[in-house]
Short mmCIF file of C-alpha atoms in Angstrom, two decimals:
data_model
loop_
_atom_site.label_atom_id
_atom_site.label_comp_id
_atom_site.label_asym_id
_atom_site.label_seq_id
_atom_site.Cartn_x
_atom_site.Cartn_y
_atom_site.Cartn_z
CA MET G 274 -0.01 0.02 -0.02
CA LEU G 275 1.26 3.52 -0.99
CA SER G 276 0.57 5.97 1.91
CA VAL G 277 0.82 9.83 0.79
CA ASP G 278 0.52 12.59 3.44
CA PHE G 279 2.37 15.91 2.57
CA ARG G 280 2.39 19.59 2.20
CA LYS G 281 4.10 21.55 -0.44
CA GLU G 282 4.03 25.37 -1.08
CA PHE G 283 5.44 27.06 -4.00
CA ARG G 284 6.13 30.71 -3.35
CA ASN G 285 5.72 33.46 -5.95
CA GLY G 286 8.60 36.21 -5.70
CA GLY G 287 8.65 35.53 -1.95
CA ARG G 288 5.01 35.82 -1.52
CA PRO G 289 2.59 32.96 -0.74
CA GLY G 290 1.58 30.94 -3.96
CA PHE G 291 0.12 27.61 -4.77
CA LYS G 292 -0.24 25.17 -2.01
CA LEU G 293 -0.66 21.51 -2.23
CA ASP G 294 -1.94 19.54 0.60
CA VAL G 295 -2.78 16.01 -0.06
CA ALA G 296 -3.56 12.70 1.92
CA PHE G 297 -4.46 9.57 0.43
CA THR G 298 -3.67 5.83 0.03
CA VAL G 299 -3.37 3.65 -2.93
CA ASN G 300 -3.90 0.00 -2.76
CA HIS G 301 -2.74 -2.77 -5.44
CA GLY G 302 -5.00 -1.69 -8.47
CA LEU G 303 -5.36 1.44 -10.68
CA THR G 304 -5.96 4.80 -9.24
CA VAL G 305 -6.78 7.76 -11.27
CA LEU G 306 -5.59 11.19 -10.22
CA PHE G 307 -7.98 13.68 -12.01
CA GLY G 308 -8.43 17.40 -12.05
CA PRO G 309 -8.17 20.52 -14.05
CA SER G 310 -4.86 21.98 -15.27
CA GLY G 311 -2.69 23.55 -12.42
CA SER G 312 -4.49 21.54 -9.67
CA GLY G 313 -1.17 19.82 -8.65
CA LYS G 314 -1.47 16.32 -10.46
CA THR G 315 1.97 16.35 -11.84
CA THR G 316 3.59 17.79 -8.44
CA VAL G 317 2.10 14.81 -6.48
CA LEU G 318 3.48 12.28 -9.04
CA ARG G 319 7.02 13.94 -8.95
CA SER G 320 6.91 14.04 -5.18
CA ILE G 321 6.11 10.31 -4.99
CA ALA G 322 8.98 9.58 -7.41
CA GLY G 323 11.56 11.88 -5.50
CA ALA G 324 11.91 14.71 -8.05
CA VAL G 325 10.17 17.09 -5.63
CA ALA G 326 10.79 17.32 -1.99
CA PRO G 327 7.63 18.16 0.15
CA ASP G 328 7.93 20.80 2.88
CA ALA G 329 6.45 18.46 5.55
CA GLY G 330 4.73 15.06 5.59
CA THR G 331 5.39 11.34 4.52
CA ILE G 332 5.26 9.18 1.69
CA LYS G 333 5.62 5.53 2.34
CA LEU G 334 5.29 2.31 0.44
CA GLY G 335 4.22 -0.38 3.06
CA ASP G 336 6.84 -0.09 5.76
CA ARG G 337 9.24 1.67 3.55
CA ALA G 338 9.49 5.39 3.85
CA TYR G 339 10.50 7.51 0.75
CA PHE G 340 9.84 10.82 2.67
CA ASP G 341 9.59 11.73 6.26
CA SER G 342 10.14 15.19 7.25
CA SER G 343 10.23 14.43 11.05
CA LEU G 344 13.17 12.09 10.42
CA ARG G 345 14.70 14.37 7.77
CA LEU G 346 14.46 11.45 5.22
CA ASN G 347 14.43 11.72 1.72
CA VAL G 348 15.32 8.78 -0.50
CA PRO G 349 16.89 9.50 -3.69
CA MET G 350 14.98 9.12 -6.72
CA ARG G 351 17.15 6.44 -7.99
CA ARG G 352 16.53 4.37 -5.15
CA ARG G 353 12.68 4.69 -4.83
CA GLU G 354 11.95 1.66 -7.17
CA VAL G 355 9.39 3.84 -8.85
CA GLY G 356 8.24 3.67 -12.66
CA PHE G 357 7.45 6.95 -14.05
CA VAL G 358 6.01 7.55 -17.81
CA PHE G 359 5.72 11.03 -19.05
CA GLN G 360 3.47 12.73 -21.33
CA ASP G 361 6.32 13.28 -23.88
CA CYS G 362 7.88 9.77 -23.30
CA LEU G 363 11.53 11.30 -22.88
CA LEU G 364 13.09 8.35 -24.68
CA PHE G 365 16.82 8.37 -25.47
CA PRO G 366 16.71 9.91 -29.06
CA HIS G 367 20.38 8.06 -29.95
CA LEU G 368 19.33 4.48 -28.72
CA THR G 369 17.06 2.06 -30.36
CA ALA G 370 13.61 1.00 -28.81
CA GLU G 371 15.51 -2.23 -27.35
CA GLU G 372 18.37 -0.09 -25.99
CA ASN G 373 15.80 2.26 -24.17
CA VAL G 374 14.23 -0.73 -22.62
CA LEU G 375 17.75 -2.44 -21.74
CA TYR G 376 18.66 0.94 -20.05
CA GLY G 377 15.95 0.47 -17.38
CA ILE G 378 16.75 -3.05 -16.45
CA LYS G 379 18.75 -3.97 -13.28
CA PRO G 380 22.34 -5.39 -13.75
CA ALA G 381 22.06 -8.67 -14.89
CA HIS G 382 24.04 -11.06 -17.51
CA HIS G 383 23.72 -9.40 -20.81
CA ARG G 384 21.70 -12.44 -22.39
CA GLU G 385 19.21 -12.18 -19.58
CA LYS G 386 18.57 -8.37 -19.98
CA ARG G 387 18.17 -8.72 -23.68
CA LYS G 388 15.60 -11.68 -23.21
CA ARG G 389 13.63 -9.60 -20.49
CA ALA G 390 13.73 -6.40 -22.91
CA GLN G 391 12.48 -8.36 -25.81
CA ALA G 392 9.78 -10.05 -23.67
CA LEU G 393 8.46 -6.48 -22.71
CA LEU G 394 8.60 -5.07 -26.06
CA ALA G 395 6.66 -8.22 -27.17
CA LEU G 396 4.21 -7.68 -24.24
CA PHE G 397 3.42 -3.97 -25.57
CA GLY G 398 3.43 -5.12 -29.13
CA VAL G 399 6.45 -3.30 -30.35
CA LEU G 400 9.08 -6.24 -30.66
CA ASP G 401 9.26 -5.58 -34.53
CA ALA G 402 10.25 -2.02 -33.84
CA ARG G 403 13.07 -2.98 -31.42
CA GLN G 404 16.01 -1.66 -33.83
CA ARG G 405 14.33 1.53 -34.67
CA LEU G 406 15.20 4.98 -33.00
CA PRO G 407 12.49 6.94 -31.32
CA ARG G 408 12.22 9.38 -34.43
CA GLU G 409 11.25 6.35 -36.57
CA LEU G 410 8.50 5.26 -34.22
CA SER G 411 4.86 6.63 -34.02
CA GLY G 412 3.63 8.40 -31.03
CA GLY G 413 1.84 5.11 -30.03
CA GLU G 414 4.86 3.09 -30.54
CA GLN G 415 7.11 5.73 -28.49
CA GLN G 416 4.55 5.36 -25.76
CA ARG G 417 4.81 1.52 -25.78
CA VAL G 418 8.49 1.60 -25.57
CA ALA G 419 8.27 4.25 -22.75
CA LEU G 420 5.82 1.92 -20.76
CA ALA G 421 8.11 -1.05 -21.37
CA ARG G 422 11.36 0.79 -20.29
CA ALA G 423 9.45 1.88 -17.02
CA MET G 424 8.24 -1.63 -16.18
CA ALA G 425 11.79 -3.06 -17.21
CA SER G 426 13.17 -1.72 -13.63
CA GLN G 427 10.50 -3.94 -11.89
CA PRO G 428 9.18 -0.94 -9.82
CA ALA G 429 7.22 -1.16 -6.92
CA VAL G 430 5.08 1.64 -8.02
CA MET G 431 4.09 2.92 -11.57
CA LEU G 432 3.27 6.54 -12.02
CA LEU G 433 1.69 7.52 -15.21
CA ASP G 434 1.61 11.28 -15.95
CA GLU G 435 -0.98 11.82 -19.03
CA PRO G 436 0.95 9.07 -21.35
CA LEU G 437 -2.06 8.72 -23.73
CA SER G 438 -2.60 12.33 -24.38
CA ALA G 439 -0.61 12.95 -27.41
CA VAL G 440 -2.13 9.87 -29.29
CA ASP G 441 -4.84 9.44 -31.43
CA VAL G 442 -8.30 8.06 -30.00
CA SER G 443 -7.95 4.37 -31.44
CA THR G 444 -4.32 4.26 -30.26
CA ARG G 445 -5.29 5.48 -26.80
CA SER G 446 -8.05 2.98 -26.52
CA ARG G 447 -5.48 0.00 -27.13
CA LEU G 448 -2.78 1.50 -25.05
CA LEU G 449 -5.14 1.83 -22.16
CA ARG G 450 -6.48 -1.74 -22.40
CA GLU G 451 -2.65 -2.72 -22.37
CA ILE G 452 -1.91 -0.59 -19.19
CA ILE G 453 -4.92 -2.11 -17.54
CA GLU G 454 -3.60 -5.76 -18.32
CA ILE G 455 -0.02 -4.89 -17.23
CA GLN G 456 -1.36 -3.57 -13.91
CA GLU G 457 -3.24 -6.86 -13.39
CA GLN G 458 -0.38 -8.86 -14.08
CA SER G 459 2.11 -6.95 -11.96
CA GLN G 460 -0.17 -6.49 -9.09
CA ILE G 461 1.64 -3.30 -8.27
CA PRO G 462 -0.08 -0.01 -7.43
CA PHE G 463 -0.65 2.28 -10.64
CA ILE G 464 -1.27 5.86 -10.41
CA HIS G 465 -2.80 7.37 -13.74
CA VAL G 466 -3.03 11.13 -14.38
CA THR G 467 -5.48 11.83 -17.14
CA HIS G 468 -7.88 14.70 -18.26
CA SER G 469 -10.14 12.32 -19.87
CA PRO G 470 -13.37 11.33 -17.69
CA ALA G 471 -13.86 8.41 -20.12
CA ASP G 472 -10.55 6.87 -19.62
CA ALA G 473 -10.91 7.37 -15.91
CA VAL G 474 -14.16 5.58 -15.52
CA SER G 475 -13.03 2.76 -18.01
CA ALA G 476 -9.59 2.20 -16.49
CA GLY G 477 -9.69 3.23 -12.96
CA ASP G 478 -10.50 1.09 -9.76
CA TRP G 479 -10.58 4.07 -7.73
CA VAL G 480 -10.38 7.98 -8.49
CA LEU G 481 -9.03 10.82 -6.58
CA ILE G 482 -10.28 14.33 -7.68
CA LEU G 483 -7.68 17.01 -7.17
CA ASP G 484 -8.67 20.68 -7.28
CA GLN G 485 -6.55 23.73 -6.07
CA GLY G 486 -3.92 21.47 -4.46
CA ARG G 487 -6.39 19.33 -2.48
CA ILE G 488 -8.21 15.92 -2.60
CA VAL G 489 -11.88 17.02 -2.65
CA GLN G 490 -13.55 13.80 -3.36
CA GLU G 491 -12.49 10.05 -3.93
CA GLY G 492 -14.52 6.69 -4.71
CA LEU G 493 -15.47 4.49 -7.48
CA PRO G 494 -15.00 6.34 -10.79
CA LEU G 495 -18.46 5.95 -12.19
CA GLN G 496 -20.00 7.08 -8.93
CA VAL G 497 -17.76 10.05 -8.43
CA PHE G 498 -18.19 11.42 -12.21
CA ASN G 499 -22.02 10.64 -11.94
CA SER G 500 -22.51 12.42 -8.50
CA PRO G 501 -20.20 15.27 -7.88
CA LYS G 502 -20.91 16.87 -4.65
CA SER G 503 -20.16 20.69 -5.11
CA VAL G 504 -19.61 23.03 -8.07
CA PRO G 505 -16.10 22.97 -8.15
CA LEU G 506 -16.12 19.33 -8.42
CA ALA G 507 -18.53 19.22 -11.01
CA ARG G 508 -16.59 21.61 -13.05
CA ALA G 509 -13.46 19.44 -12.21
CA VAL G 510 -14.95 16.18 -13.49
CA GLY G 511 -16.26 17.86 -16.67
CA THR G 512 -19.97 18.40 -15.93
CA GLU G 513 -21.08 20.45 -18.76
CA ASN G 514 -24.24 21.91 -17.67
CA ILE G 515 -24.53 23.78 -14.22
CA PHE G 516 -27.41 25.89 -13.61
CA ALA G 517 -28.58 27.98 -10.70
CA GLY G 518 -32.46 28.23 -9.77
CA THR G 519 -34.96 28.48 -7.16
CA VAL G 520 -36.70 25.33 -5.50
CA LEU G 521 -40.34 25.53 -6.56
CA SER G 522 -41.79 22.38 -4.68
CA GLN G 523 -40.62 19.05 -3.09
CA SER G 524 -42.00 15.52 -3.05
CA ALA G 525 -40.18 13.25 -0.94
CA GLU G 526 -42.65 10.55 -1.47
CA ASP G 527 -42.15 10.80 -5.64
CA GLY G 528 -38.40 11.44 -4.98
CA ILE G 529 -38.42 14.65 -6.81
CA SER G 530 -37.87 18.59 -6.52
CA VAL G 531 -39.05 21.22 -9.04
CA LEU G 532 -36.49 23.82 -9.83
CA ASP G 533 -37.13 27.24 -11.67
CA LEU G 534 -34.13 28.09 -13.82
CA LYS G 535 -35.49 31.52 -14.99
CA GLY G 536 -36.15 30.23 -18.28
CA CYS G 537 -37.60 26.60 -17.83
CA GLN G 538 -38.64 24.36 -15.08
CA LEU G 539 -36.67 21.05 -14.49
CA VAL G 540 -37.70 18.14 -12.34
CA VAL G 541 -34.74 17.02 -10.24
CA SER G 542 -33.88 14.21 -7.73
CA TYR G 543 -35.32 15.03 -4.42
CA ASN G 544 -32.89 17.40 -2.49
CA GLY G 545 -34.88 18.25 0.63
CA LEU G 546 -34.63 22.11 0.20
CA ALA G 547 -37.24 24.19 1.32
CA PRO G 548 -39.34 26.01 -1.54
CA GLY G 549 -37.75 29.47 -2.34
CA THR G 550 -34.41 28.22 -1.61
CA GLN G 551 -31.63 28.76 -4.15
CA ALA G 552 -30.14 25.65 -5.55
CA THR G 553 -27.51 24.77 -8.29
CA ILE G 554 -27.80 21.56 -10.29
CA GLY G 555 -25.26 19.77 -12.72
CA ILE G 556 -26.28 17.76 -15.59
CA ARG G 557 -23.85 15.91 -18.01
CA ALA G 558 -24.01 16.62 -21.58
CA GLU G 559 -24.09 12.79 -22.37
CA ASP G 560 -27.11 12.41 -19.98
CA ILE G 561 -29.63 14.40 -22.29
CA ILE G 562 -31.34 12.73 -25.08
CA VAL G 563 -32.19 14.81 -28.13
CA CYS G 564 -35.26 13.88 -30.42
CA ARG G 565 -36.72 15.54 -33.26
CA GLU G 566 -40.33 14.77 -32.18
CA PRO G 567 -41.80 15.05 -28.81
CA VAL G 568 -42.05 11.52 -26.92
CA THR G 569 -45.01 11.09 -24.69
CA GLN G 570 -44.25 7.44 -23.27
CA THR G 571 -40.93 7.78 -21.53
CA SER G 572 -39.69 7.28 -17.89
CA ALA G 573 -37.49 10.78 -18.16
CA ARG G 574 -39.54 13.53 -16.05
CA ASN G 575 -38.37 16.46 -18.36
CA LEU G 576 -39.23 17.07 -22.04
CA LEU G 577 -38.02 20.46 -23.14
CA GLN G 578 -38.54 21.91 -26.56
CA GLY G 579 -35.35 23.94 -27.93
CA ILE G 580 -33.65 25.16 -30.87
CA VAL G 581 -30.13 24.11 -31.93
CA ARG G 582 -27.84 27.20 -31.65
CA THR G 583 -24.30 25.70 -32.44
CA LEU G 584 -22.60 22.43 -33.14
CA ILE G 585 -19.16 22.06 -31.94
CA PRO G 586 -17.06 18.79 -32.91
CA ASP G 587 -15.40 17.06 -30.29
CA GLU G 588 -13.17 14.36 -31.11
CA SER G 589 -15.39 11.45 -32.15
CA LYS G 590 -18.71 13.20 -31.01
CA MET G 591 -20.71 16.48 -31.29
CA GLU G 592 -21.67 18.90 -28.91
CA LEU G 593 -24.77 20.83 -29.53
CA VAL G 594 -25.77 24.00 -27.77
CA VAL G 595 -29.68 24.05 -27.46
CA ASP G 596 -31.77 26.89 -26.15
CA GLY G 597 -34.36 25.33 -23.97
CA GLY G 598 -35.01 28.32 -21.99
CA VAL G 599 -31.49 28.12 -20.79
CA ASP G 600 -28.69 26.84 -22.98
CA PHE G 601 -28.30 23.17 -22.73
CA LYS G 602 -24.88 21.35 -23.81
CA VAL G 603 -25.77 18.10 -25.51
CA SER G 604 -23.27 15.28 -26.37
CA VAL G 605 -24.31 13.26 -29.50
CA THR G 606 -22.53 10.92 -32.03
CA ARG G 607 -21.76 12.57 -35.52
CA GLN G 608 -24.16 9.67 -36.80
CA ALA G 609 -26.82 11.03 -34.62
CA VAL G 610 -26.27 14.57 -36.36
CA GLU G 611 -26.68 13.12 -39.66
CA SER G 612 -29.72 10.75 -39.06
CA LEU G 613 -31.60 13.62 -37.09
CA SER G 614 -30.34 16.28 -39.64
CA LEU G 615 -29.23 18.51 -36.81
CA MET G 616 -28.08 21.90 -37.61
CA PRO G 617 -28.45 25.37 -36.18
CA GLY G 618 -32.03 26.72 -36.02
CA VAL G 619 -33.59 23.17 -36.01
CA THR G 620 -36.44 22.52 -33.30
CA VAL G 621 -35.54 19.74 -31.09
CA TYR G 622 -36.98 17.99 -27.82
CA LEU G 623 -34.63 17.25 -24.90
CA LEU G 624 -35.35 14.31 -22.82
CA ILE G 625 -33.63 14.53 -19.17
CA LYS G 626 -34.26 12.14 -16.30
CA ALA G 627 -34.52 13.69 -12.92
CA SER G 628 -31.99 11.38 -11.65
CA ALA G 629 -29.51 12.88 -14.09
CA CYS G 630 -30.03 16.32 -12.41
CA HIS G 631 -27.79 16.40 -9.31
CA THR G 632 -27.96 19.19 -6.70
CA LEU G 633 -24.37 20.70 -5.99
CA LEU G 634 -23.32 22.20 -2.64
#
């Protein structure tokens, strides 16, 4: 088990600056560290690896302390047995793929080292590229070699700092599956920093949400991303629709509340707030269904008529901005755009379940 509890302050010209204050534990599994840019994710990884020295606190792997300010202990990075894969790979440009992996293997007989290097390259599907230099490899191949090199040292902990952000969608999907498989085979803790909610949900056993230098929520990925507890957290996990309104009525028996958003009314999950109370709700863009005709037989409590204002490409999907009294962001596939003939000015109907509308603190 990896136990992290430390504080680090970065001063700005002698004045107080960014403060990082985190405490969490990581068991065997893949833990996702998620949060907006500037929240401190990379600094957390660099502190665990030993590249950054905290001001106070402890970092321990089982009974072994990597850092302990009370003991003035700070184990050098080279002795921490930590594998680190960076966003930009950082492969040695003058070494072949195989030589890069060989560099990470602990001292052993040359034949054994080469055998292990080739086994790792085969594991990540780049054995055929072992004699190529990094510049001769694709982005996905470079990341596979970087992952193989990091695993070559037989680390006790693996740290992944957005290693998939620079590759295309299909390559990222394949690499993510390989990372999951390697973690399951190795049975060592993995900490994976990512900006992708989809990657976090599909790969993570546990997720830590970091915002402004603090862990603001943690738990099972699907639960955390589906039910953020606060407005900052909703923004951090990518909730696209955040609306402020007034509670009109409540029904504990039916499990619903009704909110006035000063443009439309929404039935949301019961929140227990008194009528007249101000409330903020969050709705994920992918939880809104768009139709061209009104639907009468549905379990969704909200059917809103609106007009498509804009269409925004987003990787393999499209984001619609629909004026339904307030501007709703709706995520749909490109196929849906074509089959429903969605374009600016078109009238549509939005289906939104009450359970998809989360009250935020």
